[in-house]
mmCIF file of C-alpha atoms and ligand atoms in Angstrom:
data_model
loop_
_atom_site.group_PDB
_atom_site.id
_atom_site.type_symbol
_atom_site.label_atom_id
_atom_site.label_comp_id
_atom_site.label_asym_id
_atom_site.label_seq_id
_atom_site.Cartn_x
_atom_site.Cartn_y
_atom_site.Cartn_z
ATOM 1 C CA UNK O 21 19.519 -134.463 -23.500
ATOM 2 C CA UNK O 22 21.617 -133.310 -26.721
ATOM 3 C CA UNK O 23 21.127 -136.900 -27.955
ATOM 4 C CA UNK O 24 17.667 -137.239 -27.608
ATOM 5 C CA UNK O 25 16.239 -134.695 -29.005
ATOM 6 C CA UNK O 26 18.819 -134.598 -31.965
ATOM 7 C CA UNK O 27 17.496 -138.021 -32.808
ATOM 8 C CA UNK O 28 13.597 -137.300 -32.585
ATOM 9 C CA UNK O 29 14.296 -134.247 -34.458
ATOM 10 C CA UNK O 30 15.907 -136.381 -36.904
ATOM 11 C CA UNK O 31 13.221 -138.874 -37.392
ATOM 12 C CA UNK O 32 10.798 -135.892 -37.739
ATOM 13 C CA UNK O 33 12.932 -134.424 -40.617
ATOM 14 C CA UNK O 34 13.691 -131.432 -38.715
ATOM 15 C CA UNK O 35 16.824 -129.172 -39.159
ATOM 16 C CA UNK O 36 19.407 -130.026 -36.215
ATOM 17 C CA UNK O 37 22.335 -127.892 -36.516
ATOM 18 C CA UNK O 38 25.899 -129.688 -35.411
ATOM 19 C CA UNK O 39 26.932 -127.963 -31.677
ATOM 20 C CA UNK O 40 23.064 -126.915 -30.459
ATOM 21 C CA UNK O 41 21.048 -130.301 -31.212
ATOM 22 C CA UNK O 42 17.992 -128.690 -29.380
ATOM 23 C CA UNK O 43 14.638 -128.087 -31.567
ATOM 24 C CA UNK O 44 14.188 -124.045 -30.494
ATOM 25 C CA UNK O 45 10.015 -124.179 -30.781
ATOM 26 C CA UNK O 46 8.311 -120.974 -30.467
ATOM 27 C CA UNK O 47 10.384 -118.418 -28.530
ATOM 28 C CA UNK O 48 9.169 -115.171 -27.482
ATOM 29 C CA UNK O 49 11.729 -112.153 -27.031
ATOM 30 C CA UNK O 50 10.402 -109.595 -24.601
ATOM 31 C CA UNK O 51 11.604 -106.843 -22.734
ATOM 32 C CA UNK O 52 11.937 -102.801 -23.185
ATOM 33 C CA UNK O 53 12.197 -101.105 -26.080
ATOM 34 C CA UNK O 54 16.060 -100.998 -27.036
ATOM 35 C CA UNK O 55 17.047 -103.627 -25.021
ATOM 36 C CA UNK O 56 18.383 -105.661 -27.971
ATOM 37 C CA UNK O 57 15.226 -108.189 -29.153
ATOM 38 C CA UNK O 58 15.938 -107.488 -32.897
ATOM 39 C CA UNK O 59 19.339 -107.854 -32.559
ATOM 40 C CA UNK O 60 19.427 -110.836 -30.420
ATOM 41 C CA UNK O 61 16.215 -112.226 -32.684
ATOM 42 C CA UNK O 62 18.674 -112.273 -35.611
ATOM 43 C CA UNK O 63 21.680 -113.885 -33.757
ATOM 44 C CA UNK O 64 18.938 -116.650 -32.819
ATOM 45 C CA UNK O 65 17.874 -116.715 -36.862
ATOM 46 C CA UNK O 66 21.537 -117.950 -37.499
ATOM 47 C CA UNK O 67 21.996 -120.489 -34.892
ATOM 48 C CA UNK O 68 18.631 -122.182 -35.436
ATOM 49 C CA UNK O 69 17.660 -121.303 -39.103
ATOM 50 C CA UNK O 70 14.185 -120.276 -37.590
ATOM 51 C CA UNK O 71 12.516 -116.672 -38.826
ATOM 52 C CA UNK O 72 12.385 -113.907 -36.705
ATOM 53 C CA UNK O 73 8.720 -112.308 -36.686
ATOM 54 C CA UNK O 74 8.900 -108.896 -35.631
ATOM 55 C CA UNK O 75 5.460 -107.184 -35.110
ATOM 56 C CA UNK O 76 7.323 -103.947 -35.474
ATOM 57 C CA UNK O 77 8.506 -104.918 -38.635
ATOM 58 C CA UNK O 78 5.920 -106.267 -39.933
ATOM 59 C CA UNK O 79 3.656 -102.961 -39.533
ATOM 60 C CA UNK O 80 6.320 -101.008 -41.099
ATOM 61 C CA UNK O 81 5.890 -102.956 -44.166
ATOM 62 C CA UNK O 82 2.512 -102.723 -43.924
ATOM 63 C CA UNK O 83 3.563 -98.850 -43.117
ATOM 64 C CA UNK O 84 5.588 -98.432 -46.306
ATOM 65 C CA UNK O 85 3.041 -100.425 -48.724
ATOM 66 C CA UNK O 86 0.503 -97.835 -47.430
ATOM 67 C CA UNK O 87 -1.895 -100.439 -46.467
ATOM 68 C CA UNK O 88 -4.652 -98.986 -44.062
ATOM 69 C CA UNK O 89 -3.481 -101.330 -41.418
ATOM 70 C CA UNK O 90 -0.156 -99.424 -42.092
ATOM 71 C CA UNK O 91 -1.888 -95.999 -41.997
ATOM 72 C CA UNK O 92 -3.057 -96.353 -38.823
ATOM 73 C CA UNK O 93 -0.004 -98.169 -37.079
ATOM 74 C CA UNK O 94 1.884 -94.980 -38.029
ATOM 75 C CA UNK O 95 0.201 -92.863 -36.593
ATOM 76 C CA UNK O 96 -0.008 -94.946 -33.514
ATOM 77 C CA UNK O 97 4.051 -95.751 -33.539
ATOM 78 C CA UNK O 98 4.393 -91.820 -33.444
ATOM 79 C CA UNK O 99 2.601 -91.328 -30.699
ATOM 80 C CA UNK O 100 4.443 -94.232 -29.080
ATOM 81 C CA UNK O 101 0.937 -96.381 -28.875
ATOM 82 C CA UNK O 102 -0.131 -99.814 -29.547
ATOM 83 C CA UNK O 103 -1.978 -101.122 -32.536
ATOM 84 C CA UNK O 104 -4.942 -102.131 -31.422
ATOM 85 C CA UNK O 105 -4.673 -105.642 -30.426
ATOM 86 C CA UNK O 106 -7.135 -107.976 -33.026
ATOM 87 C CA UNK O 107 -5.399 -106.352 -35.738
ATOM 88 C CA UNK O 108 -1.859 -107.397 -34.302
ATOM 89 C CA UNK O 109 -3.264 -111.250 -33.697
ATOM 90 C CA UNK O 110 -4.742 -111.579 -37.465
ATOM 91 C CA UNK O 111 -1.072 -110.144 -38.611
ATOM 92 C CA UNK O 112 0.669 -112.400 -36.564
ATOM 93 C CA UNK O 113 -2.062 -115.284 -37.085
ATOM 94 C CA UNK O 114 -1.659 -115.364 -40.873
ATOM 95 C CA UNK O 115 2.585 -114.864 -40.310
ATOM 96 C CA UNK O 116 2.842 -118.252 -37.977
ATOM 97 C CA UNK O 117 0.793 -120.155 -40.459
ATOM 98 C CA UNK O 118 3.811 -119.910 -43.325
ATOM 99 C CA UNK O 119 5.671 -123.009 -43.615
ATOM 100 C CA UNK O 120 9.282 -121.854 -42.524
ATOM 101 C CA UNK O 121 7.371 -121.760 -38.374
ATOM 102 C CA UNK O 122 7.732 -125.768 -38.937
ATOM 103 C CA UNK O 123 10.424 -125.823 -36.090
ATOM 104 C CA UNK O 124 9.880 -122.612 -33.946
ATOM 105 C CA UNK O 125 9.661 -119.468 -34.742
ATOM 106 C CA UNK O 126 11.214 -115.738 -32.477
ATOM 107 C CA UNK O 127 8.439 -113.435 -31.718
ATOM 108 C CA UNK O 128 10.082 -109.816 -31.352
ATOM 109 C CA UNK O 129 7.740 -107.505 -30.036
ATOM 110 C CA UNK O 130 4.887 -109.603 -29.239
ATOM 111 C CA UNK O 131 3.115 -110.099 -27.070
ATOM 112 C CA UNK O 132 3.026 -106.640 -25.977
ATOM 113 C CA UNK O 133 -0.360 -106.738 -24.280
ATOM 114 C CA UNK O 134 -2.404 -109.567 -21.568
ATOM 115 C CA UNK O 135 -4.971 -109.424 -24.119
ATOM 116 C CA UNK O 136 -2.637 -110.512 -27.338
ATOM 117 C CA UNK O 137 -0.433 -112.812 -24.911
ATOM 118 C CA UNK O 138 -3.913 -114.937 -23.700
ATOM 119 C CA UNK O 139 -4.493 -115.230 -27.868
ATOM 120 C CA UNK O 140 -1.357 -116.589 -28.512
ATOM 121 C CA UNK O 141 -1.383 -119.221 -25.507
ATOM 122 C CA UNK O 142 -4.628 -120.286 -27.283
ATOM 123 C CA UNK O 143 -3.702 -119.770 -30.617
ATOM 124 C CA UNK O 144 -0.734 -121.581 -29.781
ATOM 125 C CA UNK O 145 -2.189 -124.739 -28.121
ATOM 126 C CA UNK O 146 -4.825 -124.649 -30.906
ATOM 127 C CA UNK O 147 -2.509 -125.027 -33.848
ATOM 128 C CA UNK O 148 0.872 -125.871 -32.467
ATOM 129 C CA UNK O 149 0.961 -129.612 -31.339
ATOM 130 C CA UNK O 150 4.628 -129.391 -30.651
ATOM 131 C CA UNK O 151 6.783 -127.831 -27.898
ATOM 132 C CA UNK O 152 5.303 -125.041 -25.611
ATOM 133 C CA UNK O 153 6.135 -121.597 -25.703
ATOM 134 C CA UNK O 154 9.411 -120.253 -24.180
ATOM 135 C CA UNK O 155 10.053 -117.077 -22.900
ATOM 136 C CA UNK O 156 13.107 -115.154 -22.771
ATOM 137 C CA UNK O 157 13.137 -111.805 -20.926
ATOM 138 C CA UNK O 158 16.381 -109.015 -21.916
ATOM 139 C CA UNK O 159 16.496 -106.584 -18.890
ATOM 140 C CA UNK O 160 19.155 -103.489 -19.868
ATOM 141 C CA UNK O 161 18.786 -100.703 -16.803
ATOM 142 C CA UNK O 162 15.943 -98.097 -17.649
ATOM 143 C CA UNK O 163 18.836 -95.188 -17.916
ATOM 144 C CA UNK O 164 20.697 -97.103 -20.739
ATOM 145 C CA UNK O 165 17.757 -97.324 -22.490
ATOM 146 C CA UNK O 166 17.639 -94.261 -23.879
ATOM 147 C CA UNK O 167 20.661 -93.968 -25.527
ATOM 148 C CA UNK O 168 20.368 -97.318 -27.210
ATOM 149 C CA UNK O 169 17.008 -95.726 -28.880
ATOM 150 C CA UNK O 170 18.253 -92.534 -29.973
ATOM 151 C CA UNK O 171 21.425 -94.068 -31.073
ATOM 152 C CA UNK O 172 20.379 -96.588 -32.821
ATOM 153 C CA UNK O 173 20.004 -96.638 -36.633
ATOM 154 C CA UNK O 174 19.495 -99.506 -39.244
ATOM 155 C CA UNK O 175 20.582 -100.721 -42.698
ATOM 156 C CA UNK O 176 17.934 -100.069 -44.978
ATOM 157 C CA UNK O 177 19.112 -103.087 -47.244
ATOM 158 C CA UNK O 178 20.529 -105.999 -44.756
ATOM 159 C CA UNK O 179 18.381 -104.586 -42.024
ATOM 160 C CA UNK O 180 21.865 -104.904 -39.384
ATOM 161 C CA UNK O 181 21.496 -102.466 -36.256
ATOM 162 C CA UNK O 182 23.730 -100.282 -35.276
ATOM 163 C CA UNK O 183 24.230 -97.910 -32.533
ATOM 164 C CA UNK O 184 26.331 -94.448 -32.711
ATOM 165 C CA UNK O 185 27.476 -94.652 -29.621
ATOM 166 C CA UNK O 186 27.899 -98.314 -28.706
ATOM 167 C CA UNK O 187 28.192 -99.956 -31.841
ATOM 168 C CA UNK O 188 29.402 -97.530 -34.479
ATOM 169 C CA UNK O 189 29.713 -98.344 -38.592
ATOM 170 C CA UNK O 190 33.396 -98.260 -39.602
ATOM 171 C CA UNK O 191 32.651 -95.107 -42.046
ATOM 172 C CA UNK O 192 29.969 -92.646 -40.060
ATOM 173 C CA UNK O 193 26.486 -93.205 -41.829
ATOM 174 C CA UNK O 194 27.297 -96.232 -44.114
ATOM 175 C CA UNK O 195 26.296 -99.671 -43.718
ATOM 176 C CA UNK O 196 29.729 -102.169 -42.972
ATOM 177 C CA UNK O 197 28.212 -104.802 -45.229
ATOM 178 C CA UNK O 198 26.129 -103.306 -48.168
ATOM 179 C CA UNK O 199 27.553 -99.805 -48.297
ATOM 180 C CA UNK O 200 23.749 -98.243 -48.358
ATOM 181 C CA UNK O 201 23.298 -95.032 -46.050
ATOM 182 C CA UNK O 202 21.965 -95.854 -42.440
ATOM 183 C CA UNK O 203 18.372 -94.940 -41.367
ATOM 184 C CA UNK O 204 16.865 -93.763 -38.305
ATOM 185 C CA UNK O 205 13.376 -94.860 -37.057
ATOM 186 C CA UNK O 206 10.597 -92.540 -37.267
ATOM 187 C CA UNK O 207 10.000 -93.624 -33.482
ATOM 188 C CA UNK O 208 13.219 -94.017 -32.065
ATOM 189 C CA UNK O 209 13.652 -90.118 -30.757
ATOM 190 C CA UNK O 210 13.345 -88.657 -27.386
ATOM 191 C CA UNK O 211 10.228 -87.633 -27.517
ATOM 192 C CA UNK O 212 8.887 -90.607 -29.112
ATOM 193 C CA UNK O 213 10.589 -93.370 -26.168
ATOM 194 C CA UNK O 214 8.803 -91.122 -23.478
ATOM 195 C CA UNK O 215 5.326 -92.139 -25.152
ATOM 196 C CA UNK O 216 6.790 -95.790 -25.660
ATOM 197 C CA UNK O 217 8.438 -96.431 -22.022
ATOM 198 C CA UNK O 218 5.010 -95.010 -20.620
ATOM 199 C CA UNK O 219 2.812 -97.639 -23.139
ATOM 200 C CA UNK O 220 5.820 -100.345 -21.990
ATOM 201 C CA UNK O 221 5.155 -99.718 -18.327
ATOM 202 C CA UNK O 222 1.205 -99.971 -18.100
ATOM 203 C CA UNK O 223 0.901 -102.619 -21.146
ATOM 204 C CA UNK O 224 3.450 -104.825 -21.487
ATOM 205 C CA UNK O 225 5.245 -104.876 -17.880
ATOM 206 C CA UNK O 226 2.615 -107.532 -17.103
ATOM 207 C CA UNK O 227 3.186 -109.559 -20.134
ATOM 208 C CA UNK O 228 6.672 -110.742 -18.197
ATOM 209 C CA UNK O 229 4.753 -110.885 -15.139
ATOM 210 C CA UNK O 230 2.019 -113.457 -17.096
ATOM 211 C CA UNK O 231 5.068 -115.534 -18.575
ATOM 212 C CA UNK O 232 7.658 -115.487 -15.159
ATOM 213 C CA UNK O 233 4.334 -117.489 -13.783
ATOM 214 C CA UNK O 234 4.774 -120.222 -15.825
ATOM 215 C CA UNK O 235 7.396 -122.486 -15.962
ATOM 216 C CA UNK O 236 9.015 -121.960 -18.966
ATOM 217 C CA UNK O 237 10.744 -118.649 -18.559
ATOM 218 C CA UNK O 238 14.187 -117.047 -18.142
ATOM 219 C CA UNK O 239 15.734 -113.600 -17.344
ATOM 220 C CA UNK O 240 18.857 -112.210 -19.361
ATOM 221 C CA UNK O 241 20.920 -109.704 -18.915
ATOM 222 C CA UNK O 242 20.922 -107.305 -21.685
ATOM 223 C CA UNK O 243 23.729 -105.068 -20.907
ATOM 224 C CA UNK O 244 26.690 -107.153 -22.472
ATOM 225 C CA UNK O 245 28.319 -107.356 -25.776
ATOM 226 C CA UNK O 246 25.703 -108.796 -28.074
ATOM 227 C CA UNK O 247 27.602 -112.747 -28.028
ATOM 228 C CA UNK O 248 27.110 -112.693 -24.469
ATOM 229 C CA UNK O 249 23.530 -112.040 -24.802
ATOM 230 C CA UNK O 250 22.960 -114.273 -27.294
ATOM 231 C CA UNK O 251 24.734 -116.963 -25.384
ATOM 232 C CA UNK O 252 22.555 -116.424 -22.370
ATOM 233 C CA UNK O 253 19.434 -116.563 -24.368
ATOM 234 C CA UNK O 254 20.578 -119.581 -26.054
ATOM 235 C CA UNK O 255 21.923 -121.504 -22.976
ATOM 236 C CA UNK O 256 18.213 -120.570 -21.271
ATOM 237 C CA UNK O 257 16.453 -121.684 -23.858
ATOM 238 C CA UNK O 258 18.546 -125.309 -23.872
ATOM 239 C CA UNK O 259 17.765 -125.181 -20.455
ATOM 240 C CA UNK O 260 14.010 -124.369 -20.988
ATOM 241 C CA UNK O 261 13.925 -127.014 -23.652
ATOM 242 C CA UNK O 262 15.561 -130.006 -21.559
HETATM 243 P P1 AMP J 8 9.030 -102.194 -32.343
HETATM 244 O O1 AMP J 8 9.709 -102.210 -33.660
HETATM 245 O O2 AMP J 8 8.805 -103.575 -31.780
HETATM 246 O O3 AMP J 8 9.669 -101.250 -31.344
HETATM 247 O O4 AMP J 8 7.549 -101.614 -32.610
HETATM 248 C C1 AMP J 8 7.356 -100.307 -33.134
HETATM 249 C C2 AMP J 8 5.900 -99.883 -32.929
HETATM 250 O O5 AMP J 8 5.015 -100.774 -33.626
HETATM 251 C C3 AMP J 8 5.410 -99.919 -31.492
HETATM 252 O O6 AMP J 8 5.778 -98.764 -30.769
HETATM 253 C C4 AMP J 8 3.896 -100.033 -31.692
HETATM 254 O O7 AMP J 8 3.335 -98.789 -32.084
HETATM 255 C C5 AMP J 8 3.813 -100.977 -32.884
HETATM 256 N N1 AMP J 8 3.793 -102.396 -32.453
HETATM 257 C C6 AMP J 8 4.785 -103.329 -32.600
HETATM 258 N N2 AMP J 8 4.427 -104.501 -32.069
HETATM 259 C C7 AMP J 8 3.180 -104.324 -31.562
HETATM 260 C C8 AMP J 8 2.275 -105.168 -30.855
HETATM 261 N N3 AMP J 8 2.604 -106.435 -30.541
HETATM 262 N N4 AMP J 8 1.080 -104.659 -30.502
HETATM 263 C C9 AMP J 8 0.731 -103.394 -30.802
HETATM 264 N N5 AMP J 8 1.543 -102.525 -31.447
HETATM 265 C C10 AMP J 8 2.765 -102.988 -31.825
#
């Protein structure tokens, strides 16, 4: 299959990287909060040279530009709610028409609800004439989860994730690569996953359940060292793709 698709890809004037000669196409990350998406989003970003769009990223922008889209998604994140969904598609509608989505893009984050998951199939067979979506589910036990949120914090410059207890900076506080002083989410407290587990369980439990009924899905196991993860995603997605 490697040959095959390295070749069309090649006649197409697509990027093939040397070792994983597959053309990723749209990939969806889903799964729990803290299970690893925007980690295992960015492993995906080196392999395949693809961007990683991150809804929750995006509306922290939005967030810190004091936008009124931002204004109200931070409220909403601090409550542990969803943005409503129409303003989520137009965000992610105008994102996946920029020119780097050419050979797939890695949606972190969404779809989080039926309603934004039936736009995107549409949206998708609409404006995307080239390989289907392919899901990728990262399961980590419920009881992990926690700690993964409330240890987690973030490089404010390079945007590399950290945990306290799992995955610890070499100097407490400080960023490995750039030096800069680690953040912690607004969102990613106790009190904050309760709200976000509940919103997770009613809302976006059946977004799995939509995508494990079509054929193009996989399950990984979130609870290993991130290469693991990342090889299981990308091995599924090979699969997926052959
Ligand atoms: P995340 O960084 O993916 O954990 O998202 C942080 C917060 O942003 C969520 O708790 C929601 O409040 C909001 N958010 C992110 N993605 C979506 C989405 N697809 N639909 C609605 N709200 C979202």
């Amino acid at each position: 299959m490697g040959t095959a698709v390295s070749s069309a890809a090649g006649d197409s004037g697509e990027v093939v990287h040397p070792g994983h000669p597959v053309v990723p196409g749209p990939i969806l990350l889903l799964g729990a909060p803290g299970v690893g998406k925007g980690t295992q989003a960015k492993e995906l970003v080196k392999l395949w040279g693809i961007p990683q769009i991150s809804t929750g990223d995006l509306l922290r922008s939005h967030r810190d530009r004091g936008t009124e889209l931002g204004k109200l998604a931070n409220e909403l994140m601090l409550q542990g709610k969803l943005v409503p969904d129409t303003l989520v598609n137009d965000m992610v509608a105008a994102r996946l028409v920029e020119p780097d989505t050419r050979n797939g893009f890695i949606l972190d984050g969404f779809p989080r609800t039926i309603p934004q998951a039936q736009w995107l199939d549409n949206w998708l067979a609409e404006h995307c004439n080239a390989l289907p979506v392919v899901a990728v589910s990262i399961q980590v036990d419920y009881t992990r989860l926690l700690r993964r949120i409330t240890g987690r914090r973030n490089c404010p410059v390079c945007q590399t994730i950290y945990n306290i207890y799992l995955q610890p900076p070499r100097i407490e506080g400080v960023c490995d690569v750039e030096g800069a002083t680690l953040v912690q989410r607004s969102d990613d407290t106790e009190m904050c996953f309760d709200g976000r587990m509940r919103t997770y369980d009613t809302l976006t439990a059946p977004v799995i359940e939509h995508y494990r009924g079509l054929s193009r899905f996989a399950e990984v196991n979130g609870d290993q060292p991130v290469a693991d993860v990342a090889a299981g995603i990308v091995s599924s997605v090979e699969r997926l793709r052959a």
